[in-house]
């Protein structure tokens, strides 16, 4: 988590950049009353879409998919291994 925090993201995955509050909602004039952003730095739910966060606030760094599971070569989208000796459910 330290890595993400150092890139402008708090432990919840919401942006701490100037355009967004700590909960990911915009606090600037270009956002609607429901906190949804109308500007490049935020997606429609008010979360940051800066490189280290997807629209749901999860990390999209190389080792994580949008749901936070690993997408490295030895894992499938659900985090189970797909290496030759294992089935898609991770059972060998």
Coordinates of C-alpha atoms in Angstrom, one line a residue:
X1 CA 0.0 0.0 0.0
X2 CA 2.9 2.3 0.5
X3 CA 3.6 2.2 -3.2
X4 CA 0.1 3.4 -4.0
X5 CA 0.1 6.0 -1.3
X6 CA 3.2 7.5 -2.7
X7 CA 1.5 7.8 -6.0
X8 CA -1.3 10.0 -4.7
X9 CA -3.7 7.3 -3.7
X10 CA -4.9 6.7 -0.1
X11 CA -5.4 3.2 1.3
X12 CA -9.0 3.1 0.0
X13 CA -7.8 3.6 -3.5
X14 CA -9.4 7.0 -3.9
X15 CA -7.5 9.9 -5.3
X16 CA -5.8 12.5 -3.2
X17 CA -5.0 14.7 -6.1
X18 CA -6.2 18.3 -6.0
X19 CA -9.2 17.7 -8.2
X20 CA -10.7 15.1 -5.9
X21 CA -11.5 14.8 -2.2
X22 CA -10.3 11.9 -0.1
X23 CA -13.4 9.9 -0.9
X24 CA -12.8 10.3 -4.7
X25 CA -15.6 12.9 -5.2
X26 CA -14.8 16.1 -6.9
X27 CA -14.7 19.3 -4.9
X28 CA -14.4 21.7 -7.8
X29 CA -17.0 23.7 -9.9
X30 CA -16.8 21.3 -12.8
X31 CA -18.5 18.5 -10.9
X32 CA -22.2 18.0 -10.5
X33 CA -24.1 18.1 -7.2
X34 CA -23.9 14.4 -6.8
X35 CA -20.2 14.5 -6.9
X36 CA -19.8 13.0 -10.4
X37 CA -17.1 14.5 -12.4
X38 CA -17.3 16.3 -15.7
X39 CA -13.6 16.8 -16.1
X40 CA -10.7 14.7 -17.4
X41 CA -9.3 13.8 -14.0
X42 CA -12.3 12.0 -12.7
X43 CA -14.7 9.4 -14.1
X44 CA -18.4 9.5 -13.9
X45 CA -18.6 8.2 -10.3
X46 CA -16.2 10.8 -9.1
X47 CA -13.3 8.4 -8.7
X48 CA -9.9 9.2 -10.1
X49 CA -8.9 7.8 -13.4
X50 CA -5.3 8.6 -12.9
X51 CA -2.9 5.9 -14.0
X52 CA -2.8 4.0 -10.7
X53 CA -6.6 3.8 -10.2
X54 CA -9.4 2.5 -12.4
X55 CA -12.9 3.9 -12.3
X56 CA -13.8 1.9 -9.2
X57 CA -10.6 3.0 -7.4
X58 CA -8.9 -0.3 -7.7
X59 CA -5.3 -0.4 -8.8
X60 CA -4.6 -1.1 -12.4
X61 CA -0.9 -1.6 -11.9
X62 CA 0.5 -4.5 -14.0
X63 CA 0.0 -7.2 -11.4
X64 CA -3.7 -6.5 -10.7
X65 CA -6.8 -6.6 -12.8
X66 CA -9.8 -4.3 -12.2
X67 CA -11.0 -6.5 -9.3
X68 CA -7.6 -6.5 -7.7
X69 CA -6.8 -10.1 -8.7
X70 CA -3.5 -10.9 -10.2
X71 CA -3.1 -11.1 -14.0
X72 CA 0.4 -12.1 -14.0
X73 CA 1.2 -15.1 -16.2
X74 CA 0.7 -17.8 -13.6
X75 CA -2.8 -16.5 -12.6
X76 CA -6.1 -16.3 -14.4
X77 CA -8.5 -13.5 -14.0
X78 CA -9.9 -15.0 -10.8
X79 CA -6.5 -15.3 -9.3
X80 CA -6.2 -19.1 -9.8
X81 CA -3.2 -20.6 -11.5
X82 CA -3.3 -21.5 -15.1
X83 CA 0.2 -22.9 -15.3
X84 CA 0.4 -26.2 -17.3
X85 CA 0.1 -28.5 -14.2
X86 CA -3.0 -26.9 -12.9
X87 CA -6.6 -26.5 -14.2
X88 CA -8.5 -23.2 -14.4
X89 CA -9.7 -23.7 -10.8
X90 CA -6.1 -23.9 -9.6
X91 CA -6.4 -27.7 -8.9
X92 CA -3.3 -29.6 -10.0

